[in-house]
Amino acid sequence: MADAERTPVDFWFDPRCPWAWITSRWILEAEKLRPIEVRWHVMSLSVLNEGRDLSEHYRKVMDEAWGPVRVCIAAREKYGQEVLGKLYTELGTRFHNEKLPPNRETIEAALEAAGLDRDLADAADTDEYDTLLRASHKDGMDRVGYEVGTPVISVEGASFFGPVVSPIPRGEAAAKLWDGVRLVAGTDGFFELKRSRTRDPIFD
């Protein structure tokens, strides 16, 4: 199907979030069967949680989460928006499927696999790109409010957090979930469906 016939779907992610990773793999499945074109944007759980009362463990996780999103923004600035999907896939595969730490070695390997300059890993340890990172984050969060996290999805004026799902829906199941999510998200006055999570993220 030609790109001109596809509906743009904007997707905000933090590469360290396991739930966003599952959702991102789902929407790529849906993209195979529905006339949509996913466009990737960066948000930051570290920015979202600034000033909040966090446990010591989660504060450490948030401190470590700065690096990957900074590198994503640096890559976007050097190569353009279109590289974010490939870089996210390479980072997410390493973080979530391979359980590698978010250190320089892992980030450099992801950059290289995505065909990008390994030296972009330098951005992880500097605030040089933080103004651009915060602007990208704000663009996503302003659409849904600041009581939620990642991912944020926006299509034809309807924006929503989620869906949060595990494991990854595949094939026609992915397409049907997209149809249902878009239907409720586009309903005037609709805000929320929710239940407690009873399983951990499953990455196949």
PDB file of C-alpha atoms in Angstrom:
ATOM      1  CA  MET A   1       0.000   0.000   0.000  1.00  0.00           C
ATOM      2  CA  ALA A   2       1.428   3.416  -0.910  1.00  0.00           C
ATOM      3  CA  ASP A   3       2.433   5.674   1.957  1.00  0.00           C
ATOM      4  CA  ALA A   4       0.117   8.377   0.586  1.00  0.00           C
ATOM      5  CA  GLU A   5      -2.816   6.086   1.327  1.00  0.00           C
ATOM      6  CA  ARG A   6      -1.754   5.460   4.914  1.00  0.00           C
ATOM      7  CA  THR A   7      -2.956   7.379   7.962  1.00  0.00           C
ATOM      8  CA  PRO A   8      -0.116   8.760  10.097  1.00  0.00           C
ATOM      9  CA  VAL A   9      -0.010   7.425  13.657  1.00  0.00           C
ATOM     10  CA  ASP A  10       2.277   9.299  16.048  1.00  0.00           C
ATOM     11  CA  PHE A  11       3.819   7.157  18.774  1.00  0.00           C
ATOM     12  CA  TRP A  12       5.750   8.536  21.768  1.00  0.00           C
ATOM     13  CA  PHE A  13       8.107   6.088  23.490  1.00  0.00           C
ATOM     14  CA  ASP A  14      10.772   5.827  26.145  1.00  0.00           C
ATOM     15  CA  PRO A  15      13.073   2.951  25.130  1.00  0.00           C
ATOM     16  CA  ARG A  16      13.484   1.832  28.752  1.00  0.00           C
ATOM     17  CA  CYS A  17       9.766   1.167  29.315  1.00  0.00           C
ATOM     18  CA  PRO A  18       8.887  -2.538  28.895  1.00  0.00           C
ATOM     19  CA  TRP A  19       5.178  -1.848  28.419  1.00  0.00           C
ATOM     20  CA  ALA A  20       5.838   0.712  25.691  1.00  0.00           C
ATOM     21  CA  TRP A  21       8.118  -1.838  24.022  1.00  0.00           C
ATOM     22  CA  ILE A  22       5.295  -4.377  23.826  1.00  0.00           C
ATOM     23  CA  THR A  23       2.885  -1.745  22.519  1.00  0.00           C
ATOM     24  CA  SER A  24       5.398  -0.670  19.885  1.00  0.00           C
ATOM     25  CA  ARG A  25       5.786  -4.225  18.615  1.00  0.00           C
ATOM     26  CA  TRP A  26       1.991  -4.528  18.504  1.00  0.00           C
ATOM     27  CA  ILE A  27       1.505  -1.411  16.412  1.00  0.00           C
ATOM     28  CA  LEU A  28       4.144  -2.594  13.950  1.00  0.00           C
ATOM     29  CA  GLU A  29       2.091  -5.781  13.617  1.00  0.00           C
ATOM     30  CA  ALA A  30      -1.066  -3.726  13.058  1.00  0.00           C
ATOM     31  CA  GLU A  31       0.753  -1.617  10.463  1.00  0.00           C
ATOM     32  CA  LYS A  32       1.142  -4.729   8.303  1.00  0.00           C
ATOM     33  CA  LEU A  33      -2.642  -5.181   8.067  1.00  0.00           C
ATOM     34  CA  ARG A  34      -4.111  -1.710   8.455  1.00  0.00           C
ATOM     35  CA  PRO A  35      -3.509   1.454   6.362  1.00  0.00           C
ATOM     36  CA  ILE A  36      -1.417   3.258   8.970  1.00  0.00           C
ATOM     37  CA  GLU A  37       2.104   4.687   9.014  1.00  0.00           C
ATOM     38  CA  VAL A  38       3.784   4.853  12.422  1.00  0.00           C
ATOM     39  CA  ARG A  39       5.834   7.973  13.124  1.00  0.00           C
ATOM     40  CA  TRP A  40       8.105   7.764  16.165  1.00  0.00           C
ATOM     41  CA  HIS A  41       8.683  10.424  18.819  1.00  0.00           C
ATOM     42  CA  VAL A  42      10.626  10.481  22.073  1.00  0.00           C
ATOM     43  CA  MET A  43       9.174  11.017  25.526  1.00  0.00           C
ATOM     44  CA  SER A  44      10.981  10.561  28.825  1.00  0.00           C
ATOM     45  CA  LEU A  45       9.930   8.804  32.002  1.00  0.00           C
ATOM     46  CA  SER A  46      12.816  10.604  33.705  1.00  0.00           C
ATOM     47  CA  VAL A  47      11.282  13.962  32.814  1.00  0.00           C
ATOM     48  CA  LEU A  48       7.789  12.753  33.743  1.00  0.00           C
ATOM     49  CA  ASN A  49       8.940  11.657  37.207  1.00  0.00           C
ATOM     50  CA  GLU A  50      10.981  14.724  38.099  1.00  0.00           C
ATOM     51  CA  GLY A  51      10.071  15.984  41.550  1.00  0.00           C
ATOM     52  CA  ARG A  52       8.002  12.929  42.427  1.00  0.00           C
ATOM     53  CA  ASP A  53       8.480  10.851  45.567  1.00  0.00           C
ATOM     54  CA  LEU A  54      10.100   7.691  44.190  1.00  0.00           C
ATOM     55  CA  SER A  55      11.500   4.585  45.815  1.00  0.00           C
ATOM     56  CA  GLU A  56      15.269   4.278  45.856  1.00  0.00           C
ATOM     57  CA  HIS A  57      15.100   1.525  43.250  1.00  0.00           C
ATOM     58  CA  TYR A  58      12.844   3.443  40.874  1.00  0.00           C
ATOM     59  CA  ARG A  59      14.890   6.615  41.290  1.00  0.00           C
ATOM     60  CA  LYS A  60      17.944   4.641  40.132  1.00  0.00           C
ATOM     61  CA  VAL A  61      15.991   3.358  37.136  1.00  0.00           C
ATOM     62  CA  MET A  62      14.962   6.916  36.252  1.00  0.00           C
ATOM     63  CA  ASP A  63      18.553   8.138  36.561  1.00  0.00           C
ATOM     64  CA  GLU A  64      19.661   5.434  34.109  1.00  0.00           C
ATOM     65  CA  ALA A  65      16.809   6.239  31.719  1.00  0.00           C
ATOM     66  CA  TRP A  66      18.179   9.681  30.797  1.00  0.00           C
ATOM     67  CA  GLY A  67      20.920   8.328  28.552  1.00  0.00           C
ATOM     68  CA  PRO A  68      18.912   6.405  25.935  1.00  0.00           C
ATOM     69  CA  VAL A  69      16.349   9.168  25.323  1.00  0.00           C
ATOM     70  CA  ARG A  70      19.107  11.760  24.983  1.00  0.00           C
ATOM     71  CA  VAL A  71      20.804   9.563  22.404  1.00  0.00           C
ATOM     72  CA  CYS A  72      17.531   9.164  20.513  1.00  0.00           C
ATOM     73  CA  ILE A  73      17.125  12.934  20.306  1.00  0.00           C
ATOM     74  CA  ALA A  74      20.751  13.357  19.219  1.00  0.00           C
ATOM     75  CA  ALA A  75      20.203  10.783  16.455  1.00  0.00           C
ATOM     76  CA  ARG A  76      17.021  12.548  15.356  1.00  0.00           C
ATOM     77  CA  GLU A  77      18.872  15.851  15.127  1.00  0.00           C
ATOM     78  CA  LYS A  78      21.729  14.399  13.077  1.00  0.00           C
ATOM     79  CA  TYR A  79      19.834  12.064  10.762  1.00  0.00           C
ATOM     80  CA  GLY A  80      16.173  13.069  10.879  1.00  0.00           C
ATOM     81  CA  GLN A  81      12.964  11.759  12.404  1.00  0.00           C
ATOM     82  CA  GLU A  82      12.886   8.657  10.218  1.00  0.00           C
ATOM     83  CA  VAL A  83      15.809   6.990  12.048  1.00  0.00           C
ATOM     84  CA  LEU A  84      13.974   6.788  15.370  1.00  0.00           C
ATOM     85  CA  GLY A  85      12.019   3.634  14.572  1.00  0.00           C
ATOM     86  CA  LYS A  86      15.110   1.634  13.659  1.00  0.00           C
ATOM     87  CA  LEU A  87      17.096   2.933  16.631  1.00  0.00           C
ATOM     88  CA  TYR A  88      14.216   2.210  19.008  1.00  0.00           C
ATOM     89  CA  THR A  89      14.034  -1.345  17.715  1.00  0.00           C
ATOM     90  CA  GLU A  90      17.757  -1.871  18.250  1.00  0.00           C
ATOM     91  CA  LEU A  91      17.714  -0.325  21.743  1.00  0.00           C
ATOM     92  CA  GLY A  92      14.536  -2.076  22.825  1.00  0.00           C
ATOM     93  CA  THR A  93      15.686  -5.477  21.618  1.00  0.00           C
ATOM     94  CA  ARG A  94      18.815  -5.155  23.727  1.00  0.00           C
ATOM     95  CA  PHE A  95      17.140  -3.703  26.813  1.00  0.00           C
ATOM     96  CA  HIS A  96      14.073  -5.947  26.936  1.00  0.00           C
ATOM     97  CA  ASN A  97      14.667  -9.119  24.951  1.00  0.00           C
ATOM     98  CA  GLU A  98      18.378  -9.522  25.644  1.00  0.00           C
ATOM     99  CA  LYS A  99      18.260  -7.952  29.152  1.00  0.00           C
ATOM    100  CA  LEU A 100      21.377  -5.863  28.546  1.00  0.00           C
ATOM    101  CA  PRO A 101      22.122  -2.842  30.769  1.00  0.00           C
ATOM    102  CA  PRO A 102      21.543   0.690  29.453  1.00  0.00           C
ATOM    103  CA  ASN A 103      25.265   1.462  29.420  1.00  0.00           C
ATOM    104  CA  ARG A 104      27.494   2.926  26.729  1.00  0.00           C
ATOM    105  CA  GLU A 105      28.470  -0.457  25.287  1.00  0.00           C
ATOM    106  CA  THR A 106      24.827  -1.423  24.738  1.00  0.00           C
ATOM    107  CA  ILE A 107      23.909   1.961  23.284  1.00  0.00           C
ATOM    108  CA  GLU A 108      26.894   1.950  20.916  1.00  0.00           C
ATOM    109  CA  ALA A 109      25.973  -1.526  19.678  1.00  0.00           C
ATOM    110  CA  ALA A 110      22.394  -0.368  19.023  1.00  0.00           C
ATOM    111  CA  LEU A 111      23.593   2.707  17.151  1.00  0.00           C
ATOM    112  CA  GLU A 112      25.915   0.639  14.988  1.00  0.00           C
ATOM    113  CA  ALA A 113      23.192  -1.914  14.221  1.00  0.00           C
ATOM    114  CA  ALA A 114      20.891   0.948  13.200  1.00  0.00           C
ATOM    115  CA  GLY A 115      23.553   2.276  10.827  1.00  0.00           C
ATOM    116  CA  LEU A 116      24.199   5.374  12.932  1.00  0.00           C
ATOM    117  CA  ASP A 117      27.328   7.010  14.312  1.00  0.00           C
ATOM    118  CA  ARG A 118      28.482   5.229  17.491  1.00  0.00           C
ATOM    119  CA  ASP A 119      29.768   8.549  18.848  1.00  0.00           C
ATOM    120  CA  LEU A 120      26.154   9.640  19.353  1.00  0.00           C
ATOM    121  CA  ALA A 121      26.437   7.669  22.594  1.00  0.00           C
ATOM    122  CA  ASP A 122      28.271  10.717  23.959  1.00  0.00           C
ATOM    123  CA  ALA A 123      24.871  12.422  24.223  1.00  0.00           C
ATOM    124  CA  ALA A 124      23.858  10.065  27.046  1.00  0.00           C
ATOM    125  CA  ASP A 125      26.094  11.889  29.519  1.00  0.00           C
ATOM    126  CA  THR A 126      25.286  15.480  28.651  1.00  0.00           C
ATOM    127  CA  ASP A 127      22.252  17.749  28.923  1.00  0.00           C
ATOM    128  CA  GLU A 128      22.998  19.259  25.502  1.00  0.00           C
ATOM    129  CA  TYR A 129      19.811  17.822  23.997  1.00  0.00           C
ATOM    130  CA  ASP A 130      17.547  18.157  27.044  1.00  0.00           C
ATOM    131  CA  THR A 131      15.660  21.211  25.763  1.00  0.00           C
ATOM    132  CA  LEU A 132      14.735  19.315  22.591  1.00  0.00           C
ATOM    133  CA  LEU A 133      13.949  16.189  24.622  1.00  0.00           C
ATOM    134  CA  ARG A 134      11.616  18.120  26.917  1.00  0.00           C
ATOM    135  CA  ALA A 135       9.858  19.705  23.933  1.00  0.00           C
ATOM    136  CA  SER A 136       9.243  16.286  22.334  1.00  0.00           C
ATOM    137  CA  HIS A 137       8.046  14.910  25.682  1.00  0.00           C
ATOM    138  CA  LYS A 138       5.699  17.862  26.212  1.00  0.00           C
ATOM    139  CA  ASP A 139       4.233  17.499  22.731  1.00  0.00           C
ATOM    140  CA  GLY A 140       3.136  13.962  23.552  1.00  0.00           C
ATOM    141  CA  MET A 141       2.029  14.476  27.130  1.00  0.00           C
ATOM    142  CA  ASP A 142       0.032  17.632  26.433  1.00  0.00           C
ATOM    143  CA  ARG A 143      -2.242  15.500  24.266  1.00  0.00           C
ATOM    144  CA  VAL A 144      -3.220  13.080  27.043  1.00  0.00           C
ATOM    145  CA  GLY A 145      -2.375  14.720  30.387  1.00  0.00           C
ATOM    146  CA  TYR A 146       0.374  14.072  32.883  1.00  0.00           C
ATOM    147  CA  GLU A 147      -1.321  11.341  34.945  1.00  0.00           C
ATOM    148  CA  VAL A 148      -0.175   8.646  32.515  1.00  0.00           C
ATOM    149  CA  GLY A 149       3.128   7.413  31.126  1.00  0.00           C
ATOM    150  CA  THR A 150       4.435   5.849  27.948  1.00  0.00           C
ATOM    151  CA  PRO A 151       3.388   5.081  25.277  1.00  0.00           C
ATOM    152  CA  VAL A 152       1.243   7.884  23.906  1.00  0.00           C
ATOM    153  CA  ILE A 153      -0.430   7.387  20.532  1.00  0.00           C
ATOM    154  CA  SER A 154      -2.108  10.067  18.423  1.00  0.00           C
ATOM    155  CA  VAL A 155      -4.149   9.559  15.245  1.00  0.00           C
ATOM    156  CA  GLU A 156      -6.428  12.026  13.453  1.00  0.00           C
ATOM    157  CA  GLY A 157      -6.907  14.208  16.524  1.00  0.00           C
ATOM    158  CA  ALA A 158      -7.540  11.348  18.947  1.00  0.00           C
ATOM    159  CA  SER A 159      -4.747  10.743  21.460  1.00  0.00           C
ATOM    160  CA  PHE A 160      -4.474   8.127  24.190  1.00  0.00           C
ATOM    161  CA  PHE A 161      -2.117   6.342  26.574  1.00  0.00           C
ATOM    162  CA  GLY A 162      -1.568   2.670  25.832  1.00  0.00           C
ATOM    163  CA  PRO A 163      -2.865   0.166  25.085  1.00  0.00           C
ATOM    164  CA  VAL A 164      -1.065  -1.709  27.846  1.00  0.00           C
ATOM    165  CA  VAL A 165      -1.049  -5.362  26.840  1.00  0.00           C
ATOM    166  CA  SER A 166       0.984  -8.539  27.340  1.00  0.00           C
ATOM    167  CA  PRO A 167       1.981 -10.570  25.402  1.00  0.00           C
ATOM    168  CA  ILE A 168       2.354  -8.880  22.014  1.00  0.00           C
ATOM    169  CA  PRO A 169      -0.742  -9.366  19.810  1.00  0.00           C
ATOM    170  CA  ARG A 170       0.251 -10.741  16.418  1.00  0.00           C
ATOM    171  CA  GLY A 171      -1.365 -10.897  13.001  1.00  0.00           C
ATOM    172  CA  GLU A 172      -5.117 -10.401  12.829  1.00  0.00           C
ATOM    173  CA  ALA A 173      -5.313 -10.125  16.632  1.00  0.00           C
ATOM    174  CA  ALA A 174      -3.094  -7.046  16.414  1.00  0.00           C
ATOM    175  CA  ALA A 175      -5.254  -5.540  13.691  1.00  0.00           C
ATOM    176  CA  LYS A 176      -8.468  -6.165  15.636  1.00  0.00           C
ATOM    177  CA  LEU A 177      -7.005  -4.538  18.737  1.00  0.00           C
ATOM    178  CA  TRP A 178      -6.075  -1.496  16.670  1.00  0.00           C
ATOM    179  CA  ASP A 179      -9.627  -1.269  15.338  1.00  0.00           C
ATOM    180  CA  GLY A 180     -11.069  -1.424  18.844  1.00  0.00           C
ATOM    181  CA  VAL A 181      -8.642   1.022  20.403  1.00  0.00           C
ATOM    182  CA  ARG A 182      -9.174   3.541  17.636  1.00  0.00           C
ATOM    183  CA  LEU A 183     -12.936   3.180  17.923  1.00  0.00           C
ATOM    184  CA  VAL A 184     -13.088   3.966  21.639  1.00  0.00           C
ATOM    185  CA  ALA A 185     -10.363   6.632  21.458  1.00  0.00           C
ATOM    186  CA  GLY A 186     -12.355   8.447  18.784  1.00  0.00           C
ATOM    187  CA  THR A 187     -15.588   8.408  20.778  1.00  0.00           C
ATOM    188  CA  ASP A 188     -16.455  11.874  22.097  1.00  0.00           C
ATOM    189  CA  GLY A 189     -16.210  12.004  25.873  1.00  0.00           C
ATOM    190  CA  PHE A 190     -14.469   8.646  26.231  1.00  0.00           C
ATOM    191  CA  PHE A 191     -11.611   8.696  28.731  1.00  0.00           C
ATOM    192  CA  GLU A 192     -10.697   5.389  30.285  1.00  0.00           C
ATOM    193  CA  LEU A 193     -10.961   1.618  30.445  1.00  0.00           C
ATOM    194  CA  LYS A 194      -8.745  -0.066  33.021  1.00  0.00           C
ATOM    195  CA  ARG A 195      -8.182  -3.156  35.140  1.00  0.00           C
ATOM    196  CA  SER A 196      -5.317  -4.319  37.350  1.00  0.00           C
ATOM    197  CA  ARG A 197      -2.397  -6.006  35.601  1.00  0.00           C
ATOM    198  CA  THR A 198      -2.169  -9.706  36.378  1.00  0.00           C
ATOM    199  CA  ARG A 199       0.947 -10.595  34.357  1.00  0.00           C
ATOM    200  CA  ASP A 200       4.385  -9.183  33.730  1.00  0.00           C
ATOM    201  CA  PRO A 201       5.590  -7.941  30.332  1.00  0.00           C
ATOM    202  CA  ILE A 202       6.087 -10.876  27.941  1.00  0.00           C
ATOM    203  CA  PHE A 203       8.463 -10.171  25.069  1.00  0.00           C
ATOM    204  CA  ASP A 204       8.212 -13.539  23.263  1.00  0.00           C
TER     205      ASP A 204
END
